[in-house]
Amino acid sequence: MSAGHAPPSAAPAVPVLEVFSSFQGEGPRVGERQVFVRLARCDLRCAFCDTPESYPTPDRARVQRAPDDDGDDAPPNPLPVADLAAAVARLDAPRGLHRAVSVTGGEPLLHPKAVRALGLACRALGLRVHLETGGHRPGPLEEVLDAIDEATPDLKLASACGFPTPWDAHRASYRLLEGARKALCVKAVVAATTTPAEVERAAAFCAEHVPSAPLVLQPMTAKDGAPPPPPPAALLPRLHTAARRHHPDVRVIPQAHKLMGVR
Ligand code: SF4
């Protein structure tokens, strides 16, 4: 058996921020109950980031004890993947309460071996495996492709992120997902600084490289005083109109979990 096909018990330990049950708050599956596995560390620094606590590795993870319970366990990091899979299984009780496990971060593709092992273990539980990624790490994405069912890569707009859009890495990532038919959507966070011209270019890029996936424009959620500001309501239809010139399926979906006040 190759290392790439090792069972979860032989997989590396991985730094974890939290494991919890909640509702998917972003994209086409909004409202679906999922188990979230948030891995620590990120190699990007988006200006709008709502999870900066994921940048360092905390000494201990927070692992919710039961799906309707506020109590957390605090196992030390890094967690063996087998323990992580066991935590997911414990939360999905009764079995089938959740439709999927969402592997998120930080940037989960900093830990491809662990993501792959966790994905295979969660599939064995009957859970669909959903990967959230910045869409900028095509090499690690290829490593995990057979262990995930769908992914939501980002398109990092420079106007919202504060750094240049990584077009080449996005292109390679999108093509991999398109070839495997595993792109659920592409998510682009938009801010007050985002222009129709920038969104138009992004939409044409997505239509060319990942045509099967809807493009979701996600209005940035306001952060206390930190730039950039969220988009004014009047900007959203203009951005949508610009994107639709080049893309057949463009949706505007805010972060619903923030509206509900759940994590
Ligand atoms: S990729 Fe995600 S976790 Fe990383 S900085 Fe950007 S928003 Fe934050």
PDB file of C-alpha atoms in Angstrom, residues 44-49 134 154-166 170 187-191 193-194 198 220 227-228:
ATOM      1  CA  LEU A  44      -2.639  34.086   2.860  1.00  0.00           C
ATOM      2  CA  ARG A  45      -3.644  37.265   4.667  1.00  0.00           C
ATOM      3  CA  CYS A  46      -6.899  38.488   3.094  1.00  0.00           C
ATOM      4  CA  ALA A  47      -7.849  41.949   4.296  1.00  0.00           C
ATOM      5  CA  PHE A  48     -11.425  40.780   4.915  1.00  0.00           C
ATOM      6  CA  CYS A  49     -10.415  37.600   6.792  1.00  0.00           C
ATOM      7  CA  GLY A 134      -8.428  29.674  -1.246  1.00  0.00           C
ATOM      8  CA  ASP A 154     -12.104  31.202  -3.875  1.00  0.00           C
ATOM      9  CA  LEU A 155     -11.266  33.762  -6.492  1.00  0.00           C
ATOM     10  CA  LYS A 156      -9.181  36.264  -4.576  1.00  0.00           C
ATOM     11  CA  LEU A 157     -10.113  39.705  -5.905  1.00  0.00           C
ATOM     12  CA  ALA A 158      -7.269  42.151  -5.308  1.00  0.00           C
ATOM     13  CA  SER A 159      -9.720  44.917  -4.401  1.00  0.00           C
ATOM     14  CA  ALA A 160     -11.058  42.917  -1.447  1.00  0.00           C
ATOM     15  CA  CYS A 161      -7.998  40.883  -0.422  1.00  0.00           C
ATOM     16  CA  GLY A 162      -5.325  43.563  -0.630  1.00  0.00           C
ATOM     17  CA  PHE A 163      -2.882  41.444  -2.673  1.00  0.00           C
ATOM     18  CA  PRO A 164      -2.685  40.590  -6.388  1.00  0.00           C
ATOM     19  CA  THR A 165      -5.081  37.918  -7.625  1.00  0.00           C
ATOM     20  CA  PRO A 166      -3.115  34.630  -8.039  1.00  0.00           C
ATOM     21  CA  HIS A 170      -6.490  29.754  -9.655  1.00  0.00           C
ATOM     22  CA  LYS A 187     -16.602  32.209  -4.314  1.00  0.00           C
ATOM     23  CA  ALA A 188     -15.398  35.793  -4.738  1.00  0.00           C
ATOM     24  CA  VAL A 189     -15.701  38.092  -1.740  1.00  0.00           C
ATOM     25  CA  VAL A 190     -16.553  41.618  -2.876  1.00  0.00           C
ATOM     26  CA  ALA A 191     -15.991  44.866  -0.970  1.00  0.00           C
ATOM     27  CA  THR A 193     -13.499  48.801  -3.369  1.00  0.00           C
ATOM     28  CA  THR A 194     -14.492  46.128  -5.936  1.00  0.00           C
ATOM     29  CA  GLU A 198     -12.639  43.592 -11.965  1.00  0.00           C
ATOM     30  CA  MET A 220     -17.873  41.111   2.617  1.00  0.00           C
ATOM     31  CA  PRO A 227     -10.575  48.191   5.743  1.00  0.00           C
ATOM     32  CA  PRO A 228     -11.912  47.595   3.177  1.00  0.00           C
TER      33      PRO A 228
END
